[in-house]
Amino acid sequence: MTEPATVVAAHRTVGGPVRDDVSLEELVYEAGRGALRRAGLDIGAIDLVATASSDAVDGRAISSMVTVGPAGGYGRDFVNCSSSGAHALVAAVLQILSGTTEMALVVSWGKPSEAPLDVVERLAHDPIYGRAVGPPATPMLALQVRAALAADAVSGELATGVLLEERAAAARNERSPVAEAPSAAEVDASPPLASPLREIDLPTAVDEAIALVVARGDRARELTDRGSVVRGMGWACDPTPSLGDRLPLPESLAAAATRAYAGAGLDDPAEQVDVAELADPTPYHAPLVGAALGLDGRATNPSGGHQAGWSGFGTDLRGIAEVHLQLAGEAGAVQVGRAARGVAHSSFGFATQGNTVIVLERDRGTP
Amino acid sequence: MSDAVAILGTSQTEFRHHYEEPQPELVRRAASMALADAQLELADVDAVVYSMAPDAMIGVMHPERWVADAAGAIEGRPILRVNTGGATGLSSAQLAYHHVASGLFRTVLVVGAERVGESGDAQMILNRIWDPFYERPFPLNTVTMLAMQAVRFADRYGTTDEDLARVSVKNHRHGARNCHAHIRREVTVDEVLESETIAYPLRFLDLCPQSSGAAAMVLANADVARTADRAPAWINGVGVGTETYWIGDRMGPRAAADHAESPALASAVESACARSGIGAHDLELAELYAPFSSTELHAIPDAGLCESGDVAARLADGEFDIEGRLPVNPSGGVMCSNPIAVTAMVRAIECALQVTGTAGGHQVHSPPTHALATGIGGDHEFFAAMAIGAEPRSRTEVRA
């Protein structure tokens, strides 16, 4: 029987939302070094480095060139995905399952203090139709939320509750640079951005890098009895960046979940999933995505979700890291209890055009 | 986990300076052609890998979101994008290989397109691959970077400007036979030497063109391959190596590797061959990523095809000609077409065509059993290799 891929360790860089004390290279090194330390390894044990980078956000052409070294990639197998931070994990798992890799370091990052994400995102509009008329990312999200409100799929009251809960969770989460939890009055007083979104609804941009050590199952068990087995992976992207008829949620979300659940053998996720980290670029999204994924809302985004900071590609990988920490019982102040199975979801593009769903399960020993 | 992965279908558009079609239309064209070649429908495809190097080349951030429809990522079909600079095309094919070899997917489409003139001069964009504080203002571009490499190689191994010119002559002669090639005219040693010096010792005719066009491959597992009505090519092994980002780290007493050569290319080829159960001496043809004549001079020995000190003499003897003992770049190689997003993928496509005897006007006389494709990305930093055979090599057999 083929050995599965198992997450052995995870590390999120710490520090304030703006990490102007370090360069991008130093931030990436900090993450990789942290994950290796947690796994009890040095870089010599790694045979694959898988990264995910965004040229536009990093402000360089082929930005993985400058980060592959700090990520530990010199002299070893290397792959870089540029579609989602979570796709670095996908690539590593595929290589482990194909038998060419035993031990991988998976790294992604975002340093938005050096790149205004709302401006950069506009360059993703196609140059023929979209860029001439296409709005920035925030109004696109607002249109998506408006469609959900019109369909009674979510409410403003529910979103406000999610916001307060996630900001409180983020304040408890020692890995989150977002430490202040607003009051209900502060939420109400927040100025509007694009109806129904208020300034406070949008996550704080943070500089962060995330690294995971992922190993072939037998190698993972040599290192830890707290590994998280990757049981299912699904990823997809809706055909067009424009909203068109994909409101309120893109088809790629259901497609990614269907594939991931099938891989993990899940048929009743509300009962079978103990913890979930869902991408929520606004507080409206967590309940919307949770319902679409068939989750019952228990233990959703205990880390604070995107309210614990958003860095683009780095945050994509962070959700997977947080689920692993929950399954390993290493989530600290935001630990939800003894969780056996978790779902990590991430999204990218205008109004969540693309989606990735990963199902992790606490390692129960030899397959 | 399955063993070898089949190349069921391939496509290349004609490569030229400019296409009127926007990126999605080129992607769609290449995908449709490859599927037709594989005698499959899009519905038969389980996943898509999109091959696209720097976003800035076409002036759209994250173009994978723009082309998802055209690439066939509809109805929930998974798609992801790979970007390792010039190596992207082969890195993408490698990740598609891992999709299939993982056992999770039966059939995977890998597709990409390049419109390199879309955002002005490619070298202007490629200057942005370097560090903004130290190296970018030199100003470095891929020509000046590899000119320094060429000088260093010449210093170590005694190669001459005439040796560089002979690489160009060989590849242009090959490219003239290739109906897909961007540059299809033969040149002489004198013409190369008399062409304008761009960055010594590299002259205009030592350099690749800036090409646009698209390419695609359809990869499948052995079960799907058995249903094909013709023999496919097989990916029998893949390998990757990386070197330092900082060129200054590739010279001097503390250098991890010398800028004259690429030991990471050697390790990538060794891995690919070892996984195929062969050695470099078993290779009968190579499509090496060599955008400039100087690159081919070091890539041939780095791939294990000869010693560095012998490469010029063997080249002069015609050993690497299309009629030679070990043809190198019978397609004309990167020197005759360089659509960056898919250039390295085309190396694998050309190997697949050669081992199946379907390369057309530039088919070598006797189809090889084992061929090698390579890719190079970044500032000579990312190296990819793929061993392609006429027959599948089982991993069990390799272990035995």
XYZ file of C-alpha atoms in Angstrom, chain B:
400
model
C 1.796 4.687 -7.494
C 2.393 3.757 -11.104
C 5.675 3.464 -12.936
C 6.307 5.200 -16.234
C 4.031 7.908 -17.589
C 3.110 8.074 -21.270
C 3.224 11.118 -23.517
C 0.063 10.485 -25.521
C -0.122 13.706 -27.468
C 1.834 16.908 -28.069
C 1.398 20.181 -29.885
C 3.420 23.183 -30.926
C 2.204 26.185 -32.798
C 4.525 27.755 -35.291
C 6.807 30.017 -33.276
C 7.198 33.589 -34.466
C 7.757 37.079 -33.182
C 4.148 38.032 -32.633
C 0.685 36.557 -32.574
C -2.481 38.587 -32.870
C -4.345 36.047 -30.735
C -4.378 36.912 -27.034
C -3.013 34.502 -24.448
C -6.226 32.492 -23.896
C -6.684 31.836 -27.603
C -3.125 30.589 -27.992
C -3.575 28.367 -24.947
C -6.818 26.982 -26.329
C -5.229 26.319 -29.697
C -2.325 24.367 -28.219
C -4.595 22.407 -25.862
C -6.961 21.438 -28.672
C -4.094 20.378 -30.932
C -2.519 18.202 -28.240
C -5.826 16.551 -27.397
C -6.441 15.866 -31.091
C -2.956 14.385 -31.346
C -3.739 12.160 -28.359
C -7.118 11.280 -29.884
C -8.802 12.346 -26.658
C -11.504 14.817 -25.692
C -11.258 17.420 -22.977
C -13.678 15.283 -20.982
C -10.953 12.637 -20.804
C -8.598 15.038 -19.005
C -8.521 14.827 -15.205
C -6.343 17.867 -14.434
C -4.486 20.750 -16.050
C -1.056 22.229 -15.355
C -0.548 25.712 -16.769
C 2.968 26.621 -17.808
C 3.703 30.330 -17.500
C 6.929 32.054 -16.516
C 7.037 35.687 -15.280
C 3.652 37.418 -15.189
C 5.318 40.537 -16.532
C 6.058 38.890 -19.889
C 2.426 39.279 -20.865
C 1.577 42.136 -18.504
C -1.137 40.302 -16.594
C -0.797 39.289 -12.979
C -1.657 35.657 -12.344
C -2.711 34.866 -15.911
C -3.738 31.376 -14.794
C -6.982 32.990 -13.638
C -7.484 34.553 -17.067
C -6.790 31.426 -19.108
C -8.438 28.833 -16.854
C -11.343 28.427 -19.268
C -9.112 28.236 -22.338
C -6.821 25.728 -20.658
C -9.751 23.420 -20.052
C -10.130 24.014 -16.327
C -13.901 23.951 -16.539
C -16.442 21.817 -14.710
C -14.222 21.737 -11.643
C -11.169 20.286 -13.369
C -8.112 21.014 -11.178
C -5.604 23.541 -12.474
C -2.441 24.937 -11.024
C 0.424 26.944 -12.423
C 4.160 26.414 -12.302
C 6.746 29.195 -12.667
C 10.451 28.456 -12.564
C 11.517 31.001 -15.164
C 13.006 29.467 -18.305
C 12.659 25.979 -16.826
C 8.905 26.470 -16.411
C 7.875 24.348 -19.386
C 9.776 21.304 -18.174
C 8.950 21.927 -14.500
C 5.275 21.999 -15.522
C 5.621 18.750 -17.443
C 7.371 17.267 -14.419
C 4.545 18.263 -12.086
C 2.047 16.844 -14.595
C 4.139 13.663 -14.490
C 3.816 13.623 -10.695
C 0.034 14.057 -11.004
C -0.109 10.819 -12.978
C 2.667 8.932 -11.185
C 0.977 9.677 -7.840
C -1.888 7.463 -8.933
C -4.413 10.255 -8.282
C -4.905 11.176 -11.949
C -5.077 9.150 -15.153
C -4.701 11.852 -17.793
C -3.244 15.329 -17.376
C -2.945 18.211 -19.833
C 0.011 20.569 -19.503
C -0.278 23.686 -21.618
C 1.194 27.147 -21.919
C 1.650 30.062 -24.255
C 4.020 32.971 -24.618
C 3.576 36.385 -26.194
C 6.960 37.668 -25.252
C 6.659 40.975 -27.085
C 3.496 41.896 -25.192
C 5.257 43.992 -22.585
C 8.139 45.422 -24.566
C 11.635 44.010 -24.579
C 12.064 40.701 -22.769
C 15.492 41.728 -21.503
C 13.984 44.766 -19.799
C 11.702 42.452 -17.857
C 14.404 39.895 -17.213
C 16.524 42.592 -15.574
C 13.837 42.494 -12.851
C 14.835 38.991 -11.839
C 17.857 40.396 -10.036
C 18.203 42.004 -6.680
C 16.991 45.612 -6.851
C 19.864 46.983 -4.739
C 23.010 45.249 -5.937
C 22.714 43.430 -9.250
C 19.831 45.068 -11.106
C 21.595 48.415 -11.725
C 24.679 46.810 -13.397
C 22.567 46.353 -15.572
C 22.367 42.599 -15.770
C 20.224 40.808 -18.277
C 20.388 37.245 -19.464
C 22.768 38.173 -22.296
C 25.296 39.941 -20.093
C 24.966 37.248 -17.418
C 25.719 34.462 -19.871
C 28.424 36.472 -21.611
C 30.315 36.413 -18.324
C 29.683 32.697 -18.117
C 30.980 32.247 -21.677
C 34.178 34.157 -20.929
C 34.762 32.072 -17.839
C 34.163 28.810 -19.723
C 36.532 29.901 -22.483
C 39.177 30.758 -19.910
C 38.918 27.341 -18.283
C 38.623 25.160 -21.371
C 40.190 27.178 -24.167
C 37.120 27.476 -26.340
C 37.112 30.178 -28.993
C 34.679 32.503 -30.689
C 34.773 30.103 -33.651
C 33.622 27.267 -31.358
C 30.652 29.380 -30.314
C 29.905 30.135 -33.941
C 29.942 26.437 -34.810
C 27.176 25.827 -32.246
C 25.105 28.511 -33.942
C 25.775 27.088 -37.396
C 24.731 23.593 -36.293
C 21.537 24.719 -34.620
C 20.486 27.030 -37.434
C 21.045 24.201 -39.908
C 18.808 21.977 -37.787
C 16.208 24.698 -37.281
C 15.923 25.246 -41.015
C 14.396 21.756 -41.234
C 11.876 22.346 -38.409
C 8.503 23.641 -39.556
C 7.743 25.026 -36.060
C 10.991 26.983 -35.686
C 10.969 30.764 -35.438
C 14.333 31.146 -37.199
C 14.564 28.938 -40.266
C 17.684 29.950 -42.116
C 21.158 28.551 -42.175
C 24.149 30.686 -41.226
C 27.899 30.342 -41.715
C 30.708 30.704 -39.206
C 31.750 33.939 -40.894
C 28.224 35.344 -40.705
C 28.086 34.609 -36.996
C 31.481 36.168 -36.346
C 30.601 39.231 -38.400
C 27.260 39.779 -36.683
C 26.973 42.542 -34.107
C 28.571 41.921 -30.741
C 25.858 42.189 -28.097
C 27.955 41.352 -25.029
C 31.364 39.864 -25.717
C 31.828 37.096 -26.721
C 28.161 36.733 -27.649
C 27.178 38.077 -31.036
C 23.736 38.575 -32.486
C 23.726 35.186 -34.203
C 24.827 33.469 -30.982
C 21.527 34.470 -29.384
C 17.993 33.097 -29.429
C 15.084 35.107 -30.842
C 12.200 36.481 -28.771
C 9.437 34.094 -29.780
C 5.717 33.812 -29.274
C 3.599 30.701 -29.554
C 2.145 27.843 -27.541
C 2.679 24.193 -26.752
C 0.966 21.391 -24.872
C 1.388 17.787 -23.831
C -1.104 15.115 -22.803
C 0.309 12.712 -20.215
C -1.402 9.518 -19.125
C -0.904 6.381 -17.117
C -0.209 3.004 -18.660
C -3.852 1.932 -18.582
C -4.910 4.892 -20.699
C -1.861 4.498 -22.924
C -2.855 0.935 -23.731
C -6.023 2.230 -25.382
C -4.056 4.420 -27.818
C -3.772 3.174 -31.366
C -0.120 4.103 -31.664
C 2.930 3.698 -29.488
C 3.489 6.686 -27.192
C 6.729 8.055 -25.813
C 7.384 7.458 -22.116
C 8.672 9.661 -19.328
C 10.962 7.281 -17.505
C 12.655 9.642 -15.099
C 12.756 13.238 -13.909
C 15.349 15.236 -12.033
C 15.814 18.753 -10.661
C 18.791 20.714 -9.377
C 19.252 24.261 -8.120
C 22.174 26.630 -7.779
C 22.729 29.915 -6.029
C 20.828 33.086 -6.878
C 23.805 35.357 -6.459
C 26.191 35.115 -9.388
C 28.998 36.335 -7.149
C 28.594 33.136 -5.138
C 29.622 31.159 -8.207
C 33.204 32.333 -8.341
C 36.125 32.739 -6.024
C 37.636 30.411 -3.448
C 34.385 29.924 -1.534
C 32.209 29.294 -4.574
C 29.707 26.492 -4.190
C 29.805 26.053 -7.966
C 31.626 27.789 -10.773
C 29.718 30.171 -13.031
C 31.436 28.524 -16.024
C 29.449 25.347 -15.518
C 26.255 24.067 -13.965
C 26.771 21.149 -11.610
C 23.080 21.345 -10.722
C 22.283 20.479 -14.343
C 24.576 17.491 -13.988
C 22.783 16.357 -10.829
C 19.364 16.845 -12.441
C 20.389 14.708 -15.428
C 21.913 12.077 -13.158
C 18.659 11.847 -11.180
C 16.527 11.582 -14.310
C 18.769 8.909 -15.801
C 19.035 6.966 -12.534
C 15.257 6.900 -12.215
C 15.137 5.598 -15.778
C 17.639 2.884 -15.037
C 20.108 4.239 -17.574
C 23.323 6.212 -17.564
C 24.182 9.274 -19.599
C 26.150 6.969 -21.930
C 22.842 5.339 -22.930
C 21.429 8.606 -24.260
C 21.172 8.743 -28.035
C 19.732 12.237 -28.468
C 19.407 15.385 -26.401
C 17.281 18.491 -26.583
C 19.207 20.772 -24.254
C 17.943 24.144 -23.061
C 20.570 26.418 -24.583
C 19.347 29.872 -25.580
C 22.834 31.003 -26.527
C 25.654 29.143 -28.237
C 27.759 29.454 -25.087
C 25.097 27.657 -23.018
C 25.252 24.586 -25.228
C 29.025 24.384 -24.854
C 28.715 23.789 -21.117
C 25.332 22.025 -21.157
C 26.628 19.136 -23.287
C 29.325 18.146 -20.772
C 27.114 19.001 -17.790
C 24.576 16.531 -19.175
C 27.285 13.917 -19.124
C 27.526 13.639 -22.904
C 31.272 14.376 -23.010
C 34.049 16.035 -21.022
C 34.170 19.837 -20.871
C 37.589 19.889 -22.480
C 36.384 17.790 -25.414
C 33.175 19.546 -26.311
C 34.593 21.963 -28.885
C 36.503 19.283 -30.761
C 33.547 16.907 -30.812
C 31.320 19.693 -32.008
C 33.763 20.470 -34.834
C 33.816 16.780 -35.747
C 30.052 16.816 -36.252
C 29.334 14.430 -33.401
C 26.349 16.520 -32.248
C 24.940 17.156 -35.714
C 21.589 15.728 -36.677
C 23.449 13.083 -38.675
C 26.058 12.629 -35.937
C 26.614 9.982 -33.290
C 24.709 11.917 -30.637
C 22.423 14.578 -32.099
C 22.018 17.614 -29.838
C 19.094 19.920 -30.530
C 18.032 18.449 -33.876
C 15.024 20.805 -33.712
C 17.341 23.807 -33.845
C 16.798 24.143 -30.131
C 16.223 27.285 -28.160
C 18.528 29.242 -30.455
C 15.878 28.983 -33.175
C 12.723 29.409 -31.002
C 12.417 30.731 -27.462
C 8.793 31.132 -26.348
C 9.911 31.315 -22.709
C 6.796 29.928 -21.017
C 6.958 26.727 -23.046
C 10.541 26.597 -24.328
C 11.587 23.859 -21.928
C 8.370 21.920 -22.569
C 9.210 21.946 -26.262
C 12.453 20.172 -25.423
C 10.420 17.272 -23.999
C 7.984 17.391 -26.911
C 10.839 17.197 -29.391
C 12.306 14.184 -27.569
C 8.895 12.482 -27.661
C 8.643 13.127 -31.400
C 12.126 11.780 -32.012
C 11.725 8.541 -30.037
C 8.426 7.840 -31.801
C 9.916 8.670 -35.191
C 7.430 11.461 -35.861
C 9.633 14.568 -35.879
C 9.135 15.161 -39.605
C 11.778 17.114 -41.471
C 14.226 17.068 -38.584
C 13.733 13.431 -37.597
C 17.065 11.765 -36.899
C 17.876 8.796 -39.113
C 17.258 6.107 -36.518
C 14.722 6.953 -33.779
C 16.526 6.881 -30.443
C 15.587 4.561 -27.586
C 16.608 7.049 -24.904
C 16.497 10.838 -25.184
C 17.117 13.669 -22.752
C 15.261 16.968 -22.359
C 16.510 19.756 -20.102
C 15.347 23.159 -18.913
C 17.174 26.059 -17.286
C 15.501 28.867 -15.362
C 16.381 31.991 -13.455
C 19.955 33.221 -13.655
C 21.240 29.707 -14.363
C 19.649 28.700 -11.099
C 16.859 26.158 -11.760
C 17.650 23.022 -13.752
C 15.215 20.345 -14.833
C 15.813 17.116 -16.708
C 13.530 14.473 -18.151
C 14.546 11.098 -19.569
C 12.198 10.069 -22.344
C 12.163 6.625 -23.859
C 10.579 4.674 -26.650
C 9.566 2.052 -24.116
C 8.320 2.356 -20.539
C 10.873 1.602 -17.895
C 9.287 0.150 -14.781
C 10.518 1.355 -11.442
C 10.585 -2.214 -10.216
C 13.021 -3.035 -12.971
C 15.184 -0.059 -12.016
C 15.322 -1.158 -8.397
C 16.247 -4.685 -9.429
